[in-house]
C-alpha positions as a LaTeX table, in Angstrom:
\begin{tabular}{lrrr}
\hline
Residue & $x$ (\AA) & $y$ (\AA) & $z$ (\AA) \\
\hline
Val1 & 7.87 & 0.50 & 0.18 \\
Ala2 & 10.00 & $-1.27$ & $-2.24$ \\
Ala3 & 10.54 & $-2.79$ & $-5.65$ \\
Thr4 & 7.72 & $-4.07$ & $-4.34$ \\
Val5 & $-1.22$ & $-5.50$ & $-4.67$ \\
Ala6 & $-6.44$ & $-7.29$ & $-9.62$ \\
Leu7 & $-5.91$ & $-9.05$ & $-6.70$ \\
Ala8 & $-9.06$ & $-8.52$ & $-4.80$ \\
Cys9 & $-8.51$ & $-11.78$ & $-2.98$ \\
Leu10 & $-5.28$ & $-10.78$ & $-1.29$ \\
Leu11 & $-6.79$ & $-10.48$ & 2.16 \\
Pro12 & $-8.69$ & $-13.38$ & 3.76 \\
Leu13 & $-11.78$ & $-11.23$ & 4.25 \\
Thr14 & $-15.33$ & $-12.30$ & 4.89 \\
Ala15 & $-18.10$ & $-11.61$ & 2.39 \\
Thr16 & $-19.17$ & $-8.69$ & 4.58 \\
Ala17 & $-19.19$ & $-5.38$ & 2.73 \\
Trp18 & $-16.71$ & $-2.65$ & 3.54 \\
Glu19 & $-18.16$ & $-0.13$ & 6.02 \\
Tyr20 & $-17.43$ & 3.52 & 5.26 \\
Ile21 & $-16.13$ & 5.32 & 8.36 \\
Gly22 & $-15.03$ & 8.72 & 7.09 \\
Thr23 & $-12.91$ & 10.89 & 4.80 \\
Glu24 & $-9.71$ & 12.62 & 5.85 \\
Ala25 & $-7.24$ & 14.52 & 3.64 \\
Gly26 & $-9.25$ & 13.39 & 0.59 \\
Val27 & $-8.91$ & 9.69 & 1.47 \\
Lys28 & $-12.08$ & 7.66 & 2.02 \\
Thr29 & $-11.58$ & 5.08 & 4.78 \\
Phe30 & $-13.47$ & 1.82 & 5.25 \\
Arg31 & $-13.29$ & $-1.07$ & 7.71 \\
Lys32 & $-14.25$ & $-4.71$ & 7.54 \\
Glu33 & $-14.41$ & $-7.69$ & 9.86 \\
Val34 & $-12.17$ & $-10.62$ & 8.95 \\
Ala35 & $-13.20$ & $-14.21$ & 9.61 \\
Gly36 & $-11.13$ & $-15.74$ & 12.41 \\
Ser37 & $-9.52$ & $-12.45$ & 13.46 \\
Asp38 & $-10.28$ & $-10.08$ & 16.33 \\
Val39 & $-8.73$ & $-7.12$ & 14.50 \\
Met40 & $-10.40$ & $-5.40$ & 11.58 \\
Ala41 & $-9.08$ & $-4.75$ & 8.10 \\
Phe42 & $-8.97$ & $-1.17$ & 6.86 \\
Arg43 & $-9.12$ & 0.27 & 3.36 \\
Gly44 & $-8.26$ & 3.68 & 1.95 \\
Glu45 & $-9.27$ & 5.07 & $-1.47$ \\
Thr46 & $-8.32$ & 8.33 & $-3.16$ \\
Ser47 & $-7.53$ & 9.95 & $-6.50$ \\
Ala48 & $-4.61$ & 12.31 & $-6.99$ \\
Asn49 & $-3.84$ & 14.75 & $-9.81$ \\
Ile50 & $-0.35$ & 13.37 & $-10.24$ \\
His51 & 1.41 & 11.11 & $-12.74$ \\
Ile52 & 1.50 & 7.44 & $-11.73$ \\
Gly53 & 5.21 & 7.42 & $-12.54$ \\
Lys54 & 5.87 & 10.07 & $-9.89$ \\
Leu55 & 3.96 & 8.14 & $-7.25$ \\
Leu56 & 5.75 & 4.90 & $-8.08$ \\
Asn57 & 9.12 & 6.61 & $-8.09$ \\
Val58 & 8.57 & 7.40 & $-4.41$ \\
Phe59 & 6.67 & 4.21 & $-3.53$ \\
Leu60 & 9.35 & 1.92 & $-4.96$ \\
Asp61 & 12.29 & 3.79 & $-3.46$ \\
Lys62 & 13.06 & 2.30 & $-0.03$ \\
Ser63 & 15.00 & 5.40 & 0.98 \\
Gln64 & 11.75 & 7.42 & 0.68 \\
Arg65 & 9.75 & 5.42 & 3.25 \\
Lys66 & 10.71 & 7.67 & 6.13 \\
His67 & 9.09 & 10.61 & 4.33 \\
Trp68 & 5.60 & 9.16 & 3.85 \\
Val69 & 4.87 & 5.91 & 5.76 \\
Asp70 & 2.82 & 6.76 & 8.86 \\
Arg71 & 4.63 & 6.07 & 12.17 \\
Tyr72 & 7.80 & 4.98 & 10.34 \\
Ala73 & 10.84 & 4.69 & 12.61 \\
Asp74 & 13.46 & 2.57 & 10.80 \\
Ser75 & 13.92 & $-0.12$ & 8.14 \\
Lys76 & 16.54 & $-2.38$ & 6.61 \\
Thr77 & 16.49 & $-4.28$ & 3.32 \\
Leu78 & 17.38 & $-7.96$ & 3.69 \\
Glu79 & 16.97 & $-8.97$ & 0.05 \\
Ala80 & 15.97 & $-7.18$ & $-3.15$ \\
Gly81 & 15.30 & $-8.18$ & $-6.74$ \\
Thr82 & 13.10 & $-7.21$ & $-9.67$ \\
Asn83 & 9.70 & $-6.33$ & $-8.18$ \\
Leu84 & 10.70 & $-8.01$ & $-4.91$ \\
Glu85 & 11.97 & $-6.91$ & $-1.52$ \\
Ile86 & 12.27 & $-8.61$ & 1.86 \\
Tyr87 & 12.79 & $-6.05$ & 4.57 \\
Trp88 & 12.53 & $-5.25$ & 8.27 \\
Ile89 & 10.56 & $-2.18$ & 9.32 \\
Lys90 & 9.95 & $-0.55$ & 12.69 \\
Phe91 & 6.99 & 1.65 & 13.68 \\
Ser92 & 6.93 & 4.11 & 16.54 \\
Leu93 & 3.67 & 3.95 & 18.50 \\
Pro94 & 2.30 & 6.45 & 21.05 \\
Phe95 & 3.23 & 6.03 & 24.73 \\
Pro96 & 2.58 & 3.77 & 26.60 \\
Val97 & 2.26 & 1.35 & 23.66 \\
Ser98 & 5.58 & $-0.30$ & 22.79 \\
Asp99 & 7.02 & 0.05 & 19.28 \\
Arg100 & 6.26 & $-2.64$ & 16.71 \\
Asp101 & 8.38 & $-4.20$ & 13.99 \\
Tyr102 & 7.75 & $-6.51$ & 11.04 \\
Val103 & 9.73 & $-8.61$ & 8.61 \\
Leu104 & 7.90 & $-8.25$ & 5.29 \\
Arg105 & 7.98 & $-9.60$ & 1.78 \\
Ala106 & 6.77 & $-7.19$ & $-0.92$ \\
Asp107 & 5.96 & $-8.40$ & $-4.45$ \\
Gly108 & 5.13 & $-5.97$ & $-7.24$ \\
Phe109 & 2.96 & $-6.58$ & $-10.32$ \\
Pro110 & 3.10 & $-3.93$ & $-13.07$ \\
Asp111 & 0.50 & $-4.34$ & $-15.85$ \\
Ala112 & 1.06 & $-1.96$ & $-18.74$ \\
Asn113 & $-2.11$ & $-3.08$ & $-20.57$ \\
Ala114 & $-4.32$ & $-2.38$ & $-17.56$ \\
Arg115 & $-2.16$ & 0.63 & $-16.58$ \\
Thr116 & $-1.98$ & $-0.64$ & $-13.01$ \\
Tyr117 & 0.73 & $-1.37$ & $-10.50$ \\
Val118 & $-0.21$ & $-3.69$ & $-7.65$ \\
Ala119 & 1.89 & $-4.54$ & $-4.59$ \\
Lys120 & 1.26 & $-7.39$ & $-2.15$ \\
Ile121 & 3.02 & $-7.23$ & 1.20 \\
Lys122 & 2.89 & $-9.76$ & 4.05 \\
Ser123 & 4.89 & $-10.94$ & 7.06 \\
Val124 & 7.52 & $-13.64$ & 6.63 \\
Ser125 & 10.00 & $-15.38$ & 8.92 \\
Asp126 & 13.65 & $-14.69$ & 8.13 \\
Lys127 & 16.66 & $-15.79$ & 10.14 \\
Arg128 & 18.51 & $-12.67$ & 9.01 \\
Lys129 & 16.29 & $-10.58$ & 11.30 \\
Gly130 & 15.06 & $-12.38$ & 14.38 \\
Glu131 & 13.09 & $-10.78$ & 17.17 \\
Asp132 & 14.90 & $-8.41$ & 19.52 \\
Asp133 & 14.03 & $-6.22$ & 22.47 \\
Cys134 & 13.49 & $-3.03$ & 20.46 \\
Cys135 & 9.90 & $-3.87$ & 19.67 \\
Thr136 & 7.04 & $-6.30$ & 19.75 \\
Arg137 & 7.15 & $-8.39$ & 16.56 \\
Ala138 & 3.82 & $-7.85$ & 14.80 \\
Met139 & 2.09 & $-9.79$ & 12.01 \\
Ala140 & 0.92 & $-8.39$ & 8.68 \\
Tyr141 & $-1.55$ & $-10.86$ & 7.21 \\
Gly142 & $-1.78$ & $-8.85$ & 4.02 \\
Thr143 & $-1.33$ & $-5.32$ & 2.72 \\
Tyr144 & $-2.48$ & $-4.41$ & $-0.77$ \\
Tyr145 & $-1.65$ & $-1.31$ & $-2.81$ \\
Lys146 & $-3.11$ & $-0.59$ & $-6.23$ \\
Phe147 & $-2.15$ & 2.35 & $-8.46$ \\
Glu148 & $-4.26$ & 2.92 & $-11.59$ \\
Ala149 & $-3.35$ & 5.52 & $-14.22$ \\
Val150 & $-6.32$ & 7.41 & $-15.69$ \\
Pro151 & $-5.90$ & 7.60 & $-19.51$ \\
Gly152 & $-5.85$ & 11.10 & $-20.94$ \\
Phe153 & $-5.19$ & 12.80 & $-17.61$ \\
Glu154 & $-2.28$ & 12.94 & $-15.17$ \\
Lys155 & $-4.51$ & 11.47 & $-12.50$ \\
Thr156 & $-4.01$ & 8.27 & $-10.50$ \\
Lys157 & $-6.47$ & 6.21 & $-8.46$ \\
Ile158 & $-4.90$ & 4.70 & $-5.36$ \\
Thr159 & $-6.21$ & 1.97 & $-3.05$ \\
Val160 & $-4.62$ & 0.47 & 0.04 \\
Glu161 & $-5.96$ & $-2.38$ & 2.19 \\
Val162 & $-4.30$ & $-3.50$ & 5.40 \\
His163 & $-4.96$ & $-6.34$ & 7.82 \\
Thr164 & $-2.35$ & $-6.52$ & 10.55 \\
Asp165 & $-2.14$ & $-7.68$ & 14.16 \\
Pro166 & 0.24 & $-5.64$ & 16.33 \\
Lys167 & 0.40 & $-8.53$ & 18.84 \\
Gly168 & 1.32 & $-7.88$ & 22.45 \\
Ile169 & $-1.16$ & $-7.07$ & 25.18 \\
Leu170 & $-3.48$ & $-4.53$ & 23.62 \\
Pro171 & $-7.29$ & $-4.44$ & 23.68 \\
Asp172 & $-8.80$ & $-4.92$ & 20.24 \\
Trp173 & $-10.53$ & $-1.52$ & 20.43 \\
Val174 & $-7.17$ & 0.18 & 20.95 \\
Ile175 & $-5.66$ & $-1.65$ & 17.97 \\
Asn176 & $-8.55$ & $-0.69$ & 15.72 \\
Met177 & $-8.45$ & 2.93 & 16.91 \\
Ile178 & $-4.74$ & 3.23 & 16.09 \\
Gln179 & $-5.03$ & 1.51 & 12.73 \\
Lys180 & $-8.10$ & 3.25 & 11.32 \\
Lys181 & $-6.14$ & 6.42 & 10.51 \\
Trp182 & $-3.20$ & 4.59 & 8.94 \\
Pro183 & $-4.64$ & 4.40 & 5.36 \\
Ser184 & $-5.45$ & 8.12 & 5.15 \\
Lys185 & $-2.19$ & 9.26 & 6.73 \\
Thr186 & $-0.08$ & 6.94 & 4.59 \\
Leu187 & $-1.74$ & 7.72 & 1.24 \\
Ser188 & $-1.83$ & 11.47 & 1.85 \\
Gly189 & 1.82 & 11.30 & 2.90 \\
Leu190 & 2.76 & 9.42 & $-0.27$ \\
Ile191 & 0.95 & 11.91 & $-2.49$ \\
Ala192 & 2.52 & 14.91 & $-0.77$ \\
Arg193 & 6.00 & 13.42 & $-1.06$ \\
Ala194 & 5.55 & 12.57 & $-4.76$ \\
Gln195 & 4.24 & 16.06 & $-5.53$ \\
Gly196 & 7.21 & 17.65 & $-3.83$ \\
Ala197 & 10.04 & 15.33 & $-4.77$ \\
Gly198 & 8.87 & 12.90 & $-7.44$ \\
Thr199 & 10.07 & 12.55 & $-11.01$ \\
Val200 & 8.42 & 10.23 & $-13.52$ \\
Leu201 & 9.88 & 6.74 & $-13.80$ \\
Pro202 & 10.55 & 6.07 & $-17.50$ \\
Asp203 & 8.79 & 2.67 & $-17.47$ \\
Tyr204 & 5.50 & 4.40 & $-16.61$ \\
Ala205 & 5.86 & 7.60 & $-18.64$ \\
Ser206 & 3.28 & 6.60 & $-21.29$ \\
Trp207 & 0.64 & 5.15 & $-18.98$ \\
His208 & $-1.58$ & 8.25 & $-19.06$ \\
Gln209 & $-1.65$ & 8.55 & $-22.84$ \\
Pro210 & $-5.17$ & 8.26 & $-24.32$ \\
Pro211 & $-5.94$ & 4.90 & $-25.89$ \\
Ala212 & $-5.29$ & 4.67 & $-29.62$ \\
Pro213 & $-8.38$ & 5.21 & $-31.79$ \\
Pro214 & $-9.78$ & 2.10 & $-33.45$ \\
Ala215 & $-8.35$ & 1.27 & $-36.86$ \\
Phe216 & $-10.40$ & 2.65 & $-39.76$ \\
Ser217 & $-12.30$ & 0.05 & $-41.75$ \\
Pro218 & $-13.65$ & 1.28 & $-45.10$ \\
Pro219 & $-17.33$ & 0.50 & $-45.75$ \\
Ile220 & $-18.04$ & $-2.60$ & $-47.77$ \\
Glu221 & $-19.50$ & $-1.71$ & $-51.16$ \\
Cys222 & $-22.40$ & $-3.77$ & $-52.41$ \\
Leu223 & $-22.08$ & $-5.20$ & $-55.92$ \\
\hline
\end{tabular}
């Protein structure tokens, strides 16, 4: 994804609890109804025995998307800055469903004190990439990634939440069926790519170090 989610309120979800629907490739998947939407939101959770800096090295490198994003077909960066990217991305869907594309804005939020990196991604309009006949232009209401380094271990907790409408003429049950596997396939793909090709980004090299012990305070002597 790009130089691209504490931010539990990213998605406009109802107060309904997440419903667990299964585990695949070590990723627990949940779904949730969203107020005012016919399509459900999905959530994936997993932990990986890998340095957070390796995961982020792949996650933040736009050239790596093709290796781990499920159903990835093509992408193009329209604008990039520090912890920001606006980009077009195309997804290949199974026949007879037409391919989908999005124009997305990704904002990244590293927090060294909390040892977390959060990315928020949502659809935007951009005249640099209008709709064309390659795909149906879809809408991402909100995608949330959170990476959390576990102190003392090279282990990272990863969460993704996605609420997106593929648009076009598709029954809601077909949309939900296609999307429910996206969190597990995407997170397992990211982990596999980082294990095979990742190196630790210097900015995150110390995030797994154990917390410093509290400063010693000598006992107060009574007079």
